PDB file of C-alpha atoms in Angstrom:
ATOM      1  CA  MET A  15      -0.004   0.008  -0.002  1.00 55.00           C
ATOM      2  CA  ASN A  16       1.538   3.321  -0.989  1.00 64.00           C
ATOM      3  CA  THR A  17       1.396   6.463   1.100  1.00 72.00           C
ATOM      4  CA  ASP A  18      -1.450   8.057  -0.841  1.00 82.00           C
ATOM      5  CA  GLU A  19      -3.655   4.993  -0.427  1.00 85.00           C
ATOM      6  CA  LEU A  20      -2.902   4.870   3.296  1.00 82.00           C
ATOM      7  CA  GLU A  21      -3.695   8.550   3.748  1.00 86.00           C
ATOM      8  CA  HIS A  22      -6.952   8.095   1.837  1.00 89.00           C
ATOM      9  CA  ALA A  23      -7.864   5.054   3.944  1.00 89.00           C
ATOM     10  CA  VAL A  24      -7.187   7.005   7.162  1.00 88.00           C
ATOM     11  CA  TYR A  25      -9.238   9.924   5.830  1.00 91.00           C
ATOM     12  CA  GLN A  26     -12.163   7.656   4.897  1.00 92.00           C
ATOM     13  CA  ALA A  27     -11.988   5.854   8.253  1.00 91.00           C
ATOM     14  CA  GLY A  28     -11.922   9.223  10.046  1.00 92.00           C
ATOM     15  CA  ARG A  29     -15.083  10.305   8.249  1.00 94.00           C
ATOM     16  CA  LYS A  30     -16.822   7.043   9.200  1.00 93.00           C
ATOM     17  CA  VAL A  31     -15.770   7.339  12.840  1.00 91.00           C
ATOM     18  CA  LEU A  32     -16.860  10.980  13.042  1.00 92.00           C
ATOM     19  CA  LYS A  33     -20.229  10.089  11.536  1.00 93.00           C
ATOM     20  CA  ILE A  34     -20.800   7.382  14.151  1.00 89.00           C
ATOM     21  CA  GLN A  35     -19.468   9.561  16.974  1.00 89.00           C
ATOM     22  CA  THR A  36     -21.941  12.313  16.106  1.00 91.00           C
ATOM     23  CA  ARG A  37     -24.851   9.858  16.039  1.00 89.00           C
ATOM     24  CA  LEU A  38     -24.213   8.235  19.424  1.00 87.00           C
ATOM     25  CA  PRO A  39     -25.119  11.298  21.553  1.00 88.00           C
ATOM     26  CA  CYS A  40     -28.237  11.840  19.450  1.00 90.00           C
ATOM     27  CA  TRP A  41     -29.382   8.270  20.052  1.00 86.00           C
ATOM     28  CA  ALA A  42     -28.680   8.622  23.773  1.00 86.00           C
ATOM     29  CA  ARG A  43     -30.543  11.921  23.959  1.00 90.00           C
ATOM     30  CA  ASP A  44     -33.567  10.588  22.029  1.00 92.00           C
ATOM     31  CA  ASP A  45     -33.857   7.447  24.131  1.00 88.00           C
ATOM     32  CA  PRO A  46     -32.318   7.857  27.625  1.00 84.00           C
ATOM     33  CA  HIS A  47     -32.991   4.204  28.494  1.00 86.00           C
ATOM     34  CA  HIS A  48     -31.365   2.788  25.360  1.00 80.00           C
ATOM     35  CA  ARG A  49     -28.550   0.295  26.032  1.00 80.00           C
ATOM     36  CA  PHE A  50     -25.625   0.395  23.665  1.00 78.00           C
ATOM     37  CA  ASP A  51     -24.917  -3.311  23.667  1.00 78.00           C
ATOM     38  CA  ASP A  52     -22.852  -3.259  20.502  1.00 76.00           C
ATOM     39  CA  LEU A  53     -20.184  -0.711  21.557  1.00 80.00           C
ATOM     40  CA  PHE A  54     -17.545  -3.436  21.459  1.00 82.00           C
ATOM     41  CA  ASP A  55     -18.350  -3.954  17.782  1.00 82.00           C
ATOM     42  CA  LEU A  56     -17.743  -0.242  17.228  1.00 80.00           C
ATOM     43  CA  VAL A  57     -14.451  -0.250  19.102  1.00 80.00           C
ATOM     44  CA  ALA A  58     -13.258  -3.339  17.217  1.00 84.00           C
ATOM     45  CA  ASP A  59     -14.358  -1.903  13.859  1.00 86.00           C
ATOM     46  CA  PRO A  60     -11.378  -1.615  11.494  1.00 88.00           C
ATOM     47  CA  ALA A  61     -12.127   2.100  10.875  1.00 90.00           C
ATOM     48  CA  PHE A  62     -12.009   2.882  14.595  1.00 89.00           C
ATOM     49  CA  LEU A  63      -8.810   0.897  15.020  1.00 87.00           C
ATOM     50  CA  LEU A  64      -7.163   2.625  12.051  1.00 88.00           C
ATOM     51  CA  VAL A  65      -8.067   6.085  13.358  1.00 89.00           C
ATOM     52  CA  ALA A  66      -6.959   5.166  16.892  1.00 87.00           C
ATOM     53  CA  TRP A  67      -3.657   3.779  15.638  1.00 86.00           C
ATOM     54  CA  ASP A  68      -3.055   6.874  13.505  1.00 87.00           C
ATOM     55  CA  ARG A  69      -3.632   9.096  16.553  1.00 87.00           C
ATOM     56  CA  VAL A  70      -1.434   6.993  18.857  1.00 84.00           C
ATOM     57  CA  ARG A  71       1.360   6.698  16.318  1.00 83.00           C
ATOM     58  CA  GLY A  72       1.297  10.441  15.693  1.00 85.00           C
ATOM     59  CA  ASN A  73       1.417  11.694  19.259  1.00 84.00           C
ATOM     60  CA  LYS A  74       4.613  12.299  21.216  1.00 82.00           C
ATOM     61  CA  GLY A  75       3.819   9.434  23.583  1.00 79.00           C
ATOM     62  CA  ALA A  76       4.387   6.986  20.729  1.00 81.00           C
ATOM     63  CA  ARG A  77       8.067   6.908  21.606  1.00 83.00           C
ATOM     64  CA  THR A  78       7.312   5.685  25.144  1.00 84.00           C
ATOM     65  CA  ALA A  79       6.581   2.035  25.851  1.00 82.00           C
ATOM     66  CA  GLY A  80       3.124   1.171  27.119  1.00 80.00           C
ATOM     67  CA  VAL A  81       2.111  -1.288  29.853  1.00 81.00           C
ATOM     68  CA  ASP A  82       3.079  -4.157  27.544  1.00 77.00           C
ATOM     69  CA  GLY A  83       6.598  -2.745  27.124  1.00 81.00           C
ATOM     70  CA  ARG A  84       6.130  -2.038  23.386  1.00 80.00           C
ATOM     71  CA  THR A  85       6.554   1.232  21.550  1.00 82.00           C
ATOM     72  CA  ALA A  86       4.571   2.202  18.451  1.00 81.00           C
ATOM     73  CA  ARG A  87       7.648   1.575  16.338  1.00 80.00           C
ATOM     74  CA  SER A  88       8.134  -1.946  17.685  1.00 79.00           C
ATOM     75  CA  VAL A  89       4.474  -2.716  17.009  1.00 77.00           C
ATOM     76  CA  GLU A  90       4.786  -1.434  13.411  1.00 77.00           C
ATOM     77  CA  ALA A  91       7.895  -3.578  12.973  1.00 77.00           C
ATOM     78  CA  GLY A  92       5.789  -6.656  13.716  1.00 70.00           C
ATOM     79  CA  HIS A  93       5.133  -8.840  16.687  1.00 55.00           C
ATOM     80  CA  GLY A  94       7.727 -11.398  15.720  1.00 45.00           C
ATOM     81  CA  PRO A  95       7.602 -14.967  17.026  1.00 42.00           C
ATOM     82  CA  GLU A  96       6.335 -14.006  20.473  1.00 50.00           C
ATOM     83  CA  GLY A  97       3.272 -12.292  19.046  1.00 51.00           C
ATOM     84  CA  ALA A  98       2.441 -15.238  16.824  1.00 46.00           C
ATOM     85  CA  ALA A  99       2.815 -17.622  19.756  1.00 46.00           C
ATOM     86  CA  ARG A 100       0.516 -15.478  21.923  1.00 53.00           C
ATOM     87  CA  LYS A 101      -2.138 -15.489  19.230  1.00 53.00           C
ATOM     88  CA  LYS A 102      -2.005 -19.263  18.896  1.00 50.00           C
ATOM     89  CA  THR A 103      -1.992 -20.069  22.592  1.00 55.00           C
ATOM     90  CA  GLY A 104      -4.311 -17.310  23.714  1.00 57.00           C
ATOM     91  CA  THR A 105      -1.781 -16.018  26.223  1.00 55.00           C
ATOM     92  CA  PRO A 106      -2.759 -12.487  27.338  1.00 54.00           C
ATOM     93  CA  LEU A 107      -0.675  -9.615  25.998  1.00 53.00           C
ATOM     94  CA  LEU A 108      -0.482  -7.872  29.381  1.00 52.00           C
ATOM     95  CA  PRO A 109       1.714  -9.242  32.148  1.00 53.00           C
ATOM     96  CA  PRO A 110      -0.176 -10.722  35.138  1.00 53.00           C
ATOM     97  CA  GLY A 111       0.189  -7.664  37.391  1.00 56.00           C
ATOM     98  CA  ARG A 112      -1.172  -5.301  34.750  1.00 54.00           C
ATOM     99  CA  ARG A 113      -4.334  -7.151  33.652  1.00 52.00           C
ATOM    100  CA  PRO A 114      -7.664  -5.493  34.362  1.00 55.00           C
ATOM    101  CA  PRO A 115     -10.030  -7.322  36.707  1.00 57.00           C
ATOM    102  CA  ALA A 116     -12.384  -9.837  35.105  1.00 56.00           C
ATOM    103  CA  GLN A 117     -15.424  -7.669  35.742  1.00 54.00           C
ATOM    104  CA  THR A 118     -14.495  -4.130  34.674  1.00 56.00           C
ATOM    105  CA  ARG A 119     -17.937  -2.890  33.712  1.00 57.00           C
ATOM    106  CA  PRO A 120     -19.846  -1.272  36.603  1.00 58.00           C
ATOM    107  CA  ARG A 121     -23.096  -2.952  37.519  1.00 59.00           C
ATOM    108  CA  ARG A 122     -26.316  -1.043  37.419  1.00 62.00           C
ATOM    109  CA  PRO A 123     -28.313  -0.734  40.648  1.00 58.00           C
TER     110      PRO A 123
END
């Protein structure tokens, strides 16, 4: 993929994300009791991931390693054998002390 195609893909993804982001508050305002059960699908959408990655890669914190010890440059370079092994075995990407609790979503009263 050349640079122009990548820039166009990021631009198109950004438009899609902005369109959805402007609709969510409208839906919430129109129906206060509506449950957004499919938010995970939105977060895992390739357009959202592309826009998020573009923002993370472009900010000055991209040079600093995250909780997994990886920088943006090392992720772009590829996961290497350890990443492939984690995908096959299902081993979590975060070390044991840094994993979120199993139930992270607050319960409704």
